Amino acid sequence: MNPVRVGVVGVGYLGQHHARVYSELPGVELVGVVDINQERSKEVAERYSTAAFFDYRDLFGKVDAVSIVVPTVIHRDIAGRFIEEGINILIEKPVTTSLKEAKELMEMANRKKVVLQVGHIERFNSAVVELSKIVDHPIFIDCSRMGPYTRRNTDVGVVLDLMIHDIDIVMSVVRDKVVKINASGYPVFSREEDIANAQLVFSHGCIANLTASRITRKKIRRMEVTQLDSFISIDYLEQELAVYKKTSSSFPYLLMEKPPMQKGEPLRLELEHFIKCVRNGEKPLVGLEEGTNALEVALNILEEIKKKHGDS
């Protein structure tokens, strides 16, 4: 079986890890990495024994698939060029900066029949994989995604940087339409919102409360799901899930269960899935439709923040 030839466009903090994982995957040939920072491209290429390029178009005709790990504002243009070349794409979240751009990519990908996966990495966290098996009818979800401020990803605010992970997961487990959004957010260190909270109300009554911050001292990644008969707690960092179930006794109490899970590096699992989809022509777990749905809710949250606080 011929190896799947891949490239990575953008080898900053996250892109370098795409290159690392591809270089380790069996049945995959890392053809090259691309970055406009020539020294950075050379450094990462040398580290993973591949070629350094400084223009993404140099990968045309050389690869079957590519990871696009560049600022969101140029996702549409770069992804569009690769689609036109018939090259399969994993594009980091958020998929684009607007629904119009996302729909354009969807139309192009369908026409060219290429795989287009969106990099919502938390879907491949073992705790989230387990959650998808046991959630039945959630009535309330609480999400917290917080951490210290860094200068990376400041081209977007915390909603598109961090909260969108939880939006995607909530949408995947609730499987219902959002009918109401209430949101607040404030810039602290950057020009965009660095802390935000949103409450999503779904048509069948489920409420999701999402908080995201990139100004806290401690890194926190957790989700809690309440159902009529159970309470589920997830720690993303530890890849742990605990289930507390209501008993049938006259004085109900909760029993804790921790399902056995095989932990793995979410990025490796995500890229393995992408390569499998490319090789077999399968629909990815998080395709453009799912990525666009999460983007739409995120943009609506930003609109609510803007309405409440104006342009200040």
Coordinates of C-alpha atoms in Angstrom, one line a residue:
M1 CA 0.0 0.0 0.0
N2 CA 1.4 3.4 -1.0
P3 CA 1.9 5.9 1.8
V4 CA -0.3 8.9 2.1
R5 CA 1.8 11.9 1.3
V6 CA 1.1 14.8 3.6
G7 CA 2.3 18.4 4.3
V8 CA 1.8 20.9 7.0
V9 CA 1.2 24.6 6.3
G10 CA 2.1 26.7 9.3
V11 CA 4.5 25.2 11.8
G12 CA 4.0 27.5 14.8
Y13 CA 3.1 26.2 18.2
L14 CA 0.4 23.8 17.0
G15 CA 1.6 23.1 13.5
Q16 CA 4.9 21.7 14.7
H17 CA 3.0 19.0 16.5
H18 CA 1.1 18.1 13.3
A19 CA 4.5 17.6 11.7
R20 CA 5.7 15.5 14.6
V21 CA 2.7 13.2 14.6
Y22 CA 2.7 12.8 10.8
S23 CA 6.4 11.9 10.9
E24 CA 5.6 9.1 13.4
L25 CA 2.5 7.6 11.7
P26 CA 2.9 4.3 9.8
G27 CA 1.8 4.5 6.2
V28 CA 2.3 8.3 6.1
E29 CA 5.1 10.2 4.3
L30 CA 5.7 13.8 5.6
V31 CA 6.7 15.4 2.3
G32 CA 7.3 18.9 3.7
V33 CA 6.4 21.7 6.0
V34 CA 5.6 25.3 5.0
D35 CA 6.1 28.5 6.9
I36 CA 6.7 32.1 5.7
N37 CA 9.2 32.3 8.6
Q38 CA 12.0 30.6 6.6
E39 CA 14.2 29.9 9.7
R40 CA 11.2 28.3 11.5
S41 CA 10.4 26.1 8.4
K42 CA 14.0 24.9 8.1
E43 CA 14.2 24.2 11.9
V44 CA 11.0 22.1 12.0
A45 CA 11.9 20.3 8.7
E46 CA 15.3 19.3 10.0
R47 CA 13.8 18.1 13.3
Y48 CA 11.4 15.7 11.5
S49 CA 13.6 14.8 8.5
T50 CA 11.5 16.4 5.8
A51 CA 11.7 19.3 3.3
A52 CA 11.3 23.0 4.1
F53 CA 9.1 25.2 1.9
F54 CA 8.2 28.9 2.2
D55 CA 5.2 29.0 -0.1
Y56 CA 2.3 26.6 0.3
R57 CA 1.9 26.3 -3.5
D58 CA 5.1 24.4 -3.5
L59 CA 3.2 21.4 -2.1
F60 CA 0.9 21.2 -5.1
G61 CA 1.4 18.0 -7.0
K62 CA 3.5 16.6 -4.1
V63 CA 0.9 15.7 -1.5
D64 CA -2.4 13.8 -1.1
A65 CA -3.4 15.7 2.1
V66 CA -2.4 18.7 4.1
S67 CA -2.9 20.2 7.6
I68 CA -3.6 23.9 7.5
V69 CA -2.5 25.5 10.7
V70 CA -2.4 29.2 10.0
P71 CA -4.3 32.3 11.2
T72 CA -8.0 32.0 10.7
V73 CA -8.2 35.0 8.4
I74 CA -6.4 33.2 5.6
H75 CA -8.1 29.8 6.0
R76 CA -10.5 30.4 3.2
D77 CA -7.9 31.4 0.6
I78 CA -5.3 28.7 1.4
A79 CA -7.9 25.9 1.8
G80 CA -9.6 26.9 -1.4
R81 CA -6.4 26.6 -3.4
F82 CA -5.7 23.1 -2.0
I83 CA -9.3 22.0 -2.7
E84 CA -9.0 23.2 -6.3
E85 CA -5.9 21.0 -6.6
G86 CA -7.9 18.0 -5.4
I87 CA -5.9 17.8 -2.1
N88 CA -7.6 16.6 1.1
I89 CA -7.5 19.0 4.0
L90 CA -7.5 19.1 7.8
I91 CA -8.1 22.7 8.7
E92 CA -7.7 23.9 12.2
K93 CA -10.7 25.4 14.1
P94 CA -12.4 27.8 13.6
V95 CA -12.9 26.7 10.0
T96 CA -13.2 30.3 8.7
T97 CA -14.0 33.8 10.0
S98 CA -17.5 33.8 8.4
L99 CA -20.3 31.5 7.4
K100 CA -20.1 32.7 3.9
E101 CA -16.5 31.5 3.6
A102 CA -17.3 28.2 5.2
K103 CA -20.2 27.6 2.7
E104 CA -17.9 28.5 -0.1
L105 CA -15.4 25.8 1.1
M106 CA -18.2 23.3 1.5
E107 CA -19.4 23.8 -2.1
M108 CA -15.8 23.5 -3.4
A109 CA -15.0 20.4 -1.4
N110 CA -18.3 18.7 -2.5
R111 CA -17.5 19.5 -6.1
K112 CA -13.9 18.3 -6.0
K113 CA -14.9 15.3 -3.8
V114 CA -12.1 15.9 -1.3
V115 CA -12.1 15.1 2.5
L116 CA -12.3 18.3 4.6
Q117 CA -11.9 17.7 8.3
V118 CA -12.1 20.5 10.9
G119 CA -9.6 20.3 13.7
H120 CA -11.8 20.1 16.8
I121 CA -9.3 18.1 18.7
E122 CA -11.3 17.6 21.9
R123 CA -13.6 15.2 20.0
F124 CA -10.7 12.8 20.1
N125 CA -10.2 13.1 23.8
S126 CA -11.0 9.7 25.3
A127 CA -13.3 11.2 27.9
V128 CA -15.4 12.9 25.1
V129 CA -15.4 9.7 23.1
E130 CA -16.9 7.9 26.2
L131 CA -19.3 10.8 26.8
S132 CA -20.8 10.4 23.4
K133 CA -21.7 6.8 24.2
I134 CA -23.5 7.4 27.4
V135 CA -25.3 10.8 27.1
D136 CA -29.0 10.3 26.5
H137 CA -31.1 13.3 27.4
P138 CA -29.0 16.2 28.9
I139 CA -31.0 18.9 30.7
F140 CA -28.1 21.1 31.8
I141 CA -24.4 21.4 30.8
D142 CA -21.7 23.5 32.4
C143 CA -18.4 24.0 30.7
S144 CA -15.2 25.8 31.9
R145 CA -12.2 26.3 29.7
M146 CA -9.6 28.6 31.2
G147 CA -5.9 29.2 31.2
P148 CA -3.1 31.8 31.4
Y149 CA -2.7 34.5 28.7
T150 CA -0.4 33.7 25.9
R151 CA 0.3 35.7 22.7
R152 CA -0.6 32.9 20.3
N153 CA -4.0 32.8 18.7
T154 CA -4.7 36.5 19.5
D155 CA -6.0 37.0 16.0
V156 CA -9.3 35.9 17.4
G157 CA -11.0 36.3 20.8
V158 CA -11.5 33.6 23.4
V159 CA -14.9 32.6 21.9
L160 CA -13.3 31.4 18.6
D161 CA -10.0 30.4 20.3
L162 CA -11.3 28.3 23.2
M163 CA -15.0 28.3 23.7
I164 CA -15.7 26.9 20.2
H165 CA -14.3 23.5 21.4
D166 CA -17.1 23.3 24.0
I167 CA -19.7 24.6 21.6
D168 CA -18.8 21.8 19.2
I169 CA -19.0 19.1 21.9
V170 CA -22.3 20.5 23.3
M171 CA -23.8 20.6 19.9
S172 CA -22.7 17.0 19.3
V173 CA -24.3 15.6 22.4
V174 CA -27.4 17.7 22.6
R175 CA -28.3 17.3 18.9
D176 CA -30.9 20.1 19.0
K177 CA -31.4 23.6 17.8
V178 CA -30.2 26.6 19.7
V179 CA -33.2 29.0 20.2
K180 CA -31.7 31.6 22.5
I181 CA -28.3 32.9 23.4
N182 CA -27.3 35.3 26.2
A183 CA -23.6 36.2 26.3
S184 CA -21.1 38.6 27.8
G185 CA -17.4 39.1 27.1
Y186 CA -14.6 41.6 27.8
P187 CA -11.1 42.3 26.5
V188 CA -8.4 42.4 29.1
F189 CA -5.0 41.9 27.5
S190 CA -5.8 41.9 23.8
R191 CA -8.1 43.8 21.5
E192 CA -10.6 40.9 21.4
E193 CA -12.6 39.4 24.3
D194 CA -10.3 37.5 26.6
I195 CA -13.0 36.3 28.9
A196 CA -16.5 35.3 27.9
N197 CA -19.6 33.5 29.2
A198 CA -22.5 32.3 27.1
Q199 CA -25.8 30.6 27.9
L200 CA -27.3 28.5 25.2
V201 CA -31.0 27.4 25.3
F202 CA -32.0 24.5 23.1
S203 CA -35.5 23.9 21.7
H204 CA -36.2 20.9 23.9
G205 CA -35.2 22.7 27.0
C206 CA -31.6 21.8 27.6
I207 CA -29.4 24.7 28.9
A208 CA -25.7 24.9 28.3
N209 CA -23.5 27.4 30.3
L210 CA -20.1 28.0 28.8
T211 CA -17.3 30.0 30.3
A212 CA -13.9 30.6 28.5
S213 CA -11.0 32.7 29.7
R214 CA -7.4 33.1 28.8
I215 CA -6.5 35.3 31.7
T216 CA -6.6 32.9 34.7
R217 CA -3.5 31.6 36.5
K218 CA -4.6 27.9 36.4
K219 CA -5.4 25.8 33.4
I220 CA -8.9 24.3 33.7
R221 CA -10.7 22.1 31.2
R222 CA -13.9 20.6 32.4
M223 CA -17.5 19.8 31.5
E224 CA -20.4 18.6 33.7
V225 CA -23.6 17.1 32.2
T226 CA -26.8 16.7 34.2
Q227 CA -29.5 14.3 33.1
L228 CA -32.7 13.3 34.9
D229 CA -31.0 10.1 36.2
S230 CA -27.3 10.9 36.2
F231 CA -24.6 13.5 36.5
I232 CA -21.5 13.2 34.4
S233 CA -18.2 15.0 35.1
I234 CA -15.3 15.3 32.6
D235 CA -11.8 16.4 33.2
Y236 CA -10.3 17.0 29.7
L237 CA -6.7 17.4 30.9
E238 CA -6.7 14.1 32.8
Q239 CA -8.9 12.5 30.2
E240 CA -11.2 11.3 33.0
L241 CA -14.9 10.8 33.1
A242 CA -17.1 10.0 36.2
V243 CA -20.7 9.0 36.2
Y244 CA -23.0 9.6 39.3
K245 CA -26.3 7.7 39.0
K246 CA -29.5 8.2 40.9
T247 CA -30.6 5.0 42.6
S248 CA -34.1 3.7 42.9
S249 CA -34.2 3.6 46.7
S250 CA -36.7 5.7 48.6
F251 CA -34.0 8.1 49.6
P252 CA -32.1 8.6 46.3
Y253 CA -28.3 8.9 46.4
L254 CA -25.6 8.8 43.8
L255 CA -23.2 6.0 42.9
M256 CA -20.0 6.9 41.1
E257 CA -18.7 4.9 38.2
K258 CA -15.5 5.5 36.3
P259 CA -15.7 3.7 32.9
P260 CA -12.4 2.2 31.9
M261 CA -10.9 4.2 29.0
Q262 CA -7.8 3.8 26.9
K263 CA -6.1 7.3 27.0
G264 CA -4.1 8.5 24.0
E265 CA -2.8 11.7 22.6
P266 CA -5.9 13.5 21.1
L267 CA -3.9 15.0 18.2
R268 CA -2.5 11.7 17.2
L269 CA -5.9 10.1 17.3
E270 CA -7.3 13.0 15.2
L271 CA -4.6 12.8 12.5
E272 CA -4.9 9.0 12.4
H273 CA -8.7 9.5 11.8
F274 CA -7.9 12.0 9.1
I275 CA -5.5 9.7 7.3
K276 CA -8.0 6.9 7.5
C277 CA -10.7 9.1 5.9
V278 CA -8.3 10.1 3.2
R279 CA -7.3 6.6 2.5
N280 CA -10.8 5.2 2.4
G281 CA -12.8 8.2 1.2
E282 CA -14.8 8.3 4.4
K283 CA -16.7 11.2 6.0
P284 CA -14.7 12.6 9.0
L285 CA -16.2 12.7 12.5
V286 CA -15.9 16.5 12.4
G287 CA -16.5 17.6 8.9
L288 CA -17.2 21.0 7.4
E289 CA -20.9 20.7 8.4
E290 CA -20.0 20.2 12.1
G291 CA -17.3 22.8 12.0
T292 CA -19.7 25.3 10.4
N293 CA -22.5 24.6 13.0
A294 CA -20.0 25.4 15.8
L295 CA -18.8 28.5 14.0
E296 CA -22.4 29.8 13.5
V297 CA -23.1 29.5 17.2
A298 CA -19.8 31.1 18.1
L299 CA -20.5 34.0 15.8
N300 CA -24.0 34.5 17.3
I301 CA -22.4 34.6 20.7
L302 CA -20.0 37.3 19.5
E303 CA -22.9 39.2 18.1
E304 CA -24.7 39.1 21.5
I305 CA -21.5 40.3 23.2
K306 CA -21.3 43.2 20.7
K307 CA -24.9 44.1 21.3
K308 CA -24.5 44.2 25.0
H309 CA -21.2 46.0 25.2
G310 CA -21.0 47.9 21.9
D311 CA -17.6 48.3 20.2
S312 CA -15.8 49.3 23.4

